[in-house]
């Protein structure tokens, strides 16, 4: 079967995602009440998660987008698309699809802190601690997952599968 038609098995269902995202939105709304909140969506992987998450948050916020190249070897993380808004004095909540080694996010958090926000916080849909190289503080986490490669709900395999409404694992035999 050709690549984009590989079968997937469901690891986290659409219903589980919906429930958890609502709970995260509730917690974020409480924690950042009366604060100036900027939600930073990291493209492309967290686009779908962010779209659902911000609609589960019921306090005023600025939504901004950033695209970075992943951390490779000794290279620094490159900004492909920067924020359009100032974050100085604001509470920044970075929304990520999955924390794997932690290297990309560790670098990005340092870079954003240099712009003098009041705080930089991290919300990740998925946490895969098995492959962590650098410990980073995760304030909000959707689900901890085992050491498997996952697709769907924004996450890709060679740019495909982002549109799956669930988190799935690619079946090796299909
Ligand atoms: P790291 O934490 O610096 O290793 O980078 C994690 C990034 O790699 C994530 O933001 C994803 O874009 C990508 N990634 C890691 N694991 C997966 C996966 O299982 N499926 C899809 N993308 C992944
Ligand atoms: Mg990513």
mmCIF file of C-alpha atoms and ligand atoms in Angstrom:
data_model
loop_
_atom_site.group_PDB
_atom_site.id
_atom_site.type_symbol
_atom_site.label_atom_id
_atom_site.label_comp_id
_atom_site.label_asym_id
_atom_site.label_seq_id
_atom_site.Cartn_x
_atom_site.Cartn_y
_atom_site.Cartn_z
ATOM 1 C CA UNK A 1 0.000 0.000 0.000
ATOM 2 C CA UNK A 2 1.326 3.444 -0.844
ATOM 3 C CA UNK A 3 2.632 5.654 1.950
ATOM 4 C CA UNK A 4 -0.315 7.972 2.712
ATOM 5 C CA UNK A 5 -2.674 5.009 2.894
ATOM 6 C CA UNK A 6 -0.908 3.182 5.725
ATOM 7 C CA UNK A 7 -3.354 2.090 8.389
ATOM 8 C CA UNK A 8 -3.237 3.525 11.883
ATOM 9 C CA UNK A 9 -4.346 2.216 15.252
ATOM 10 C CA UNK A 10 -5.910 4.608 17.703
ATOM 11 C CA UNK A 11 -3.810 5.484 20.761
ATOM 12 C CA UNK A 12 -5.924 8.432 21.964
ATOM 13 C CA UNK A 13 -9.470 8.797 20.655
ATOM 14 C CA UNK A 14 -11.154 12.006 19.496
ATOM 15 C CA UNK A 15 -13.423 11.844 22.561
ATOM 16 C CA UNK A 16 -10.462 11.538 24.944
ATOM 17 C CA UNK A 17 -8.756 14.471 23.216
ATOM 18 C CA UNK A 18 -11.871 16.617 23.465
ATOM 19 C CA UNK A 19 -12.320 15.932 27.193
ATOM 20 C CA UNK A 20 -8.681 16.537 28.065
ATOM 21 C CA UNK A 21 -8.405 19.732 25.995
ATOM 22 C CA UNK A 22 -11.488 21.117 27.773
ATOM 23 C CA UNK A 23 -9.910 20.354 31.165
ATOM 24 C CA UNK A 24 -6.651 22.036 30.144
ATOM 25 C CA UNK A 25 -8.564 25.094 28.923
ATOM 26 C CA UNK A 26 -10.353 25.299 32.249
ATOM 27 C CA UNK A 27 -7.104 25.112 34.241
ATOM 28 C CA UNK A 28 -5.438 27.734 32.025
ATOM 29 C CA UNK A 29 -8.455 30.066 32.350
ATOM 30 C CA UNK A 30 -8.230 29.859 36.149
ATOM 31 C CA UNK A 31 -4.453 30.205 36.358
ATOM 32 C CA UNK A 32 -4.222 33.244 34.053
ATOM 33 C CA UNK A 33 -7.333 35.109 35.170
ATOM 34 C CA UNK A 34 -6.455 38.857 35.394
ATOM 35 C CA UNK A 35 -3.138 38.281 33.588
ATOM 36 C CA UNK A 36 -2.204 39.397 30.071
ATOM 37 C CA UNK A 37 -1.960 36.072 28.273
ATOM 38 C CA UNK A 38 -0.321 35.412 24.906
ATOM 39 C CA UNK A 39 -0.799 31.908 23.521
ATOM 40 C CA UNK A 40 1.977 30.940 21.112
ATOM 41 C CA UNK A 41 1.099 28.191 18.647
ATOM 42 C CA UNK A 42 4.124 26.368 17.252
ATOM 43 C CA UNK A 43 3.445 25.584 13.600
ATOM 44 C CA UNK A 44 2.591 23.239 12.146
ATOM 45 C CA UNK A 45 2.235 20.414 14.670
ATOM 46 C CA UNK A 46 0.262 22.229 17.364
ATOM 47 C CA UNK A 47 -2.147 24.092 15.039
ATOM 48 C CA UNK A 48 -5.098 21.774 15.569
ATOM 49 C CA UNK A 49 -4.506 21.343 19.313
ATOM 50 C CA UNK A 50 -4.179 25.135 19.709
ATOM 51 C CA UNK A 51 -7.364 25.786 17.728
ATOM 52 C CA UNK A 52 -9.330 23.574 20.132
ATOM 53 C CA UNK A 53 -7.459 24.737 23.248
ATOM 54 C CA UNK A 54 -8.017 28.486 22.783
ATOM 55 C CA UNK A 55 -11.728 27.857 22.323
ATOM 56 C CA UNK A 56 -11.737 26.084 25.691
ATOM 57 C CA UNK A 57 -10.132 29.141 27.354
ATOM 58 C CA UNK A 58 -12.641 31.741 28.527
ATOM 59 C CA UNK A 59 -10.368 34.683 29.407
ATOM 60 C CA UNK A 60 -9.007 37.384 27.050
ATOM 61 C CA UNK A 61 -5.863 36.322 25.190
ATOM 62 C CA UNK A 62 -3.695 37.151 22.208
ATOM 63 C CA UNK A 63 -3.088 34.257 19.828
ATOM 64 C CA UNK A 64 0.178 34.349 17.919
ATOM 65 C CA UNK A 65 2.064 31.899 15.732
ATOM 66 C CA UNK A 66 5.677 30.873 15.394
ATOM 67 C CA UNK A 67 7.437 28.414 13.130
ATOM 68 C CA UNK A 68 10.854 27.065 14.046
ATOM 69 C CA UNK A 69 13.125 24.443 12.586
ATOM 70 C CA UNK A 70 13.748 21.544 14.946
ATOM 71 C CA UNK A 71 17.002 21.236 16.832
ATOM 72 C CA UNK A 72 19.525 19.330 14.731
ATOM 73 C CA UNK A 73 22.961 18.442 16.087
ATOM 74 C CA UNK A 74 24.787 21.513 17.337
ATOM 75 C CA UNK A 75 22.770 23.863 15.169
ATOM 76 C CA UNK A 76 20.629 26.433 16.834
ATOM 77 C CA UNK A 77 16.892 26.428 16.375
ATOM 78 C CA UNK A 78 16.073 28.696 13.444
ATOM 79 C CA UNK A 79 13.040 30.954 13.454
ATOM 80 C CA UNK A 80 11.170 30.371 10.204
ATOM 81 C CA UNK A 81 8.280 32.644 11.204
ATOM 82 C CA UNK A 82 8.518 34.949 14.213
ATOM 83 C CA UNK A 83 5.726 36.292 16.430
ATOM 84 C CA UNK A 84 3.882 39.360 15.121
ATOM 85 C CA UNK A 85 3.190 40.740 18.604
ATOM 86 C CA UNK A 86 5.318 42.011 21.497
ATOM 87 C CA UNK A 87 5.503 39.716 24.521
ATOM 88 C CA UNK A 88 7.335 42.032 26.955
ATOM 89 C CA UNK A 89 5.436 42.136 30.257
ATOM 90 C CA UNK A 90 3.022 39.404 29.170
ATOM 91 C CA UNK A 91 2.487 35.814 30.299
ATOM 92 C CA UNK A 92 3.477 33.598 27.378
ATOM 93 C CA UNK A 93 2.006 30.126 27.022
ATOM 94 C CA UNK A 94 3.808 28.072 24.374
ATOM 95 C CA UNK A 95 1.604 25.354 22.893
ATOM 96 C CA UNK A 96 3.518 22.352 21.546
ATOM 97 C CA UNK A 97 2.364 19.090 19.993
ATOM 98 C CA UNK A 98 4.867 16.729 21.632
ATOM 99 C CA UNK A 99 7.930 17.023 23.858
ATOM 100 C CA UNK A 100 10.464 14.437 22.795
ATOM 101 C CA UNK A 101 14.119 15.195 23.550
ATOM 102 C CA UNK A 102 13.178 18.615 24.916
ATOM 103 C CA UNK A 103 16.027 20.298 23.025
ATOM 104 C CA UNK A 104 13.867 22.438 20.727
ATOM 105 C CA UNK A 105 11.674 23.743 23.512
ATOM 106 C CA UNK A 106 14.573 24.337 25.869
ATOM 107 C CA UNK A 107 16.166 26.580 23.272
ATOM 108 C CA UNK A 108 12.920 28.330 22.358
ATOM 109 C CA UNK A 109 12.015 29.104 25.978
ATOM 110 C CA UNK A 110 15.420 30.720 26.505
ATOM 111 C CA UNK A 111 14.994 32.751 23.331
ATOM 112 C CA UNK A 112 11.554 34.033 24.341
ATOM 113 C CA UNK A 113 12.683 34.826 27.913
ATOM 114 C CA UNK A 114 15.220 37.234 26.416
ATOM 115 C CA UNK A 115 12.260 39.365 25.230
ATOM 116 C CA UNK A 116 11.331 40.070 28.872
ATOM 117 C CA UNK A 117 7.892 38.516 29.202
ATOM 118 C CA UNK A 118 6.468 38.214 32.757
ATOM 119 C CA UNK A 119 6.658 34.446 32.355
ATOM 120 C CA UNK A 120 7.123 31.679 29.815
ATOM 121 C CA UNK A 121 5.040 28.539 30.333
ATOM 122 C CA UNK A 122 4.652 25.353 28.376
ATOM 123 C CA UNK A 123 1.540 23.424 27.422
ATOM 124 C CA UNK A 124 2.124 20.227 25.471
ATOM 125 C CA UNK A 125 -0.487 17.868 24.142
ATOM 126 C CA UNK A 126 1.844 14.867 24.428
ATOM 127 C CA UNK A 127 4.849 14.071 26.576
ATOM 128 C CA UNK A 128 7.158 11.193 25.607
ATOM 129 C CA UNK A 129 9.632 11.126 28.518
ATOM 130 C CA UNK A 130 11.490 8.023 27.280
ATOM 131 C CA UNK A 131 13.683 10.040 24.899
ATOM 132 C CA UNK A 132 14.220 13.170 27.012
ATOM 133 C CA UNK A 133 17.719 14.690 26.873
ATOM 134 C CA UNK A 134 17.038 17.986 28.657
ATOM 135 C CA UNK A 135 14.517 18.334 31.471
ATOM 136 C CA UNK A 136 12.140 21.184 30.823
ATOM 137 C CA UNK A 137 9.298 22.364 33.035
ATOM 138 C CA UNK A 138 5.950 21.301 31.556
ATOM 139 C CA UNK A 139 3.133 23.266 33.198
ATOM 140 C CA UNK A 140 0.252 21.605 31.309
ATOM 141 C CA UNK A 141 0.374 18.186 29.679
ATOM 142 C CA UNK A 142 -2.422 16.428 27.827
ATOM 143 C CA UNK A 143 -1.164 12.857 27.831
ATOM 144 C CA UNK A 144 2.056 10.988 28.587
ATOM 145 C CA UNK A 145 2.713 8.433 25.847
ATOM 146 C CA UNK A 146 5.056 5.427 25.486
ATOM 147 C CA UNK A 147 8.057 5.395 23.144
ATOM 148 C CA UNK A 148 6.132 5.122 19.871
ATOM 149 C CA UNK A 149 5.924 7.477 16.887
ATOM 150 C CA UNK A 150 2.488 9.051 16.714
ATOM 151 C CA UNK A 151 0.481 10.893 14.065
ATOM 152 C CA UNK A 152 -2.807 12.741 13.846
ATOM 153 C CA UNK A 153 -4.499 15.751 15.491
ATOM 154 C CA UNK A 154 -1.780 17.938 13.957
ATOM 155 C CA UNK A 155 1.164 15.547 14.177
ATOM 156 C CA UNK A 156 2.619 14.309 10.913
ATOM 157 C CA UNK A 157 4.663 11.630 9.240
ATOM 158 C CA UNK A 158 6.339 13.302 6.270
ATOM 159 C CA UNK A 159 3.593 15.950 6.323
ATOM 160 C CA UNK A 160 0.727 13.443 6.077
ATOM 161 C CA UNK A 161 -1.843 12.383 8.700
ATOM 162 C CA UNK A 162 -2.206 15.809 10.382
ATOM 163 C CA UNK A 163 -5.932 15.736 9.629
ATOM 164 C CA UNK A 164 -6.704 12.535 11.563
ATOM 165 C CA UNK A 165 -9.142 13.432 14.362
ATOM 166 C CA UNK A 166 -7.353 11.075 16.811
ATOM 167 C CA UNK A 167 -3.756 10.300 17.866
ATOM 168 C CA UNK A 168 -2.679 7.123 16.132
ATOM 169 C CA UNK A 169 0.273 4.819 15.648
ATOM 170 C CA UNK A 170 1.220 3.749 12.110
ATOM 171 C CA UNK A 171 0.802 0.026 11.635
ATOM 172 C CA UNK A 172 4.159 -1.371 10.433
ATOM 173 C CA UNK A 173 2.581 -4.114 8.299
ATOM 174 C CA UNK A 174 0.316 -1.942 6.158
HETATM 175 P P1 LIG B 1 12.303 17.679 20.492
HETATM 176 O O1 LIG B 1 11.530 17.643 21.797
HETATM 177 O O2 LIG B 1 13.265 18.821 20.412
HETATM 178 O O3 LIG B 1 12.975 16.358 20.204
HETATM 179 O O4 LIG B 1 11.316 17.967 19.277
HETATM 180 C C1 LIG B 1 10.053 17.465 19.230
HETATM 181 C C2 LIG B 1 9.477 17.762 17.860
HETATM 182 O O5 LIG B 1 9.689 16.667 16.973
HETATM 183 C C3 LIG B 1 7.972 17.912 17.972
HETATM 184 O O6 LIG B 1 7.602 19.261 18.065
HETATM 185 C C4 LIG B 1 7.460 17.281 16.704
HETATM 186 O O7 LIG B 1 7.367 18.250 15.679
HETATM 187 C C5 LIG B 1 8.506 16.279 16.312
HETATM 188 N N1 LIG B 1 8.111 14.925 16.763
HETATM 189 C C6 LIG B 1 8.689 14.217 17.746
HETATM 190 N N2 LIG B 1 8.083 13.036 17.926
HETATM 191 C C7 LIG B 1 7.064 12.966 17.038
HETATM 192 C C8 LIG B 1 6.033 11.981 16.763
HETATM 193 O O8 LIG B 1 5.914 10.907 17.377
HETATM 194 N N3 LIG B 1 5.179 12.289 15.742
HETATM 195 C C9 LIG B 1 5.250 13.450 15.049
HETATM 196 N N4 LIG B 1 6.175 14.406 15.285
HETATM 197 C C10 LIG B 1 7.081 14.182 16.284
HETATM 198 MG MG1 LIG B 2 6.709 20.499 16.619
#
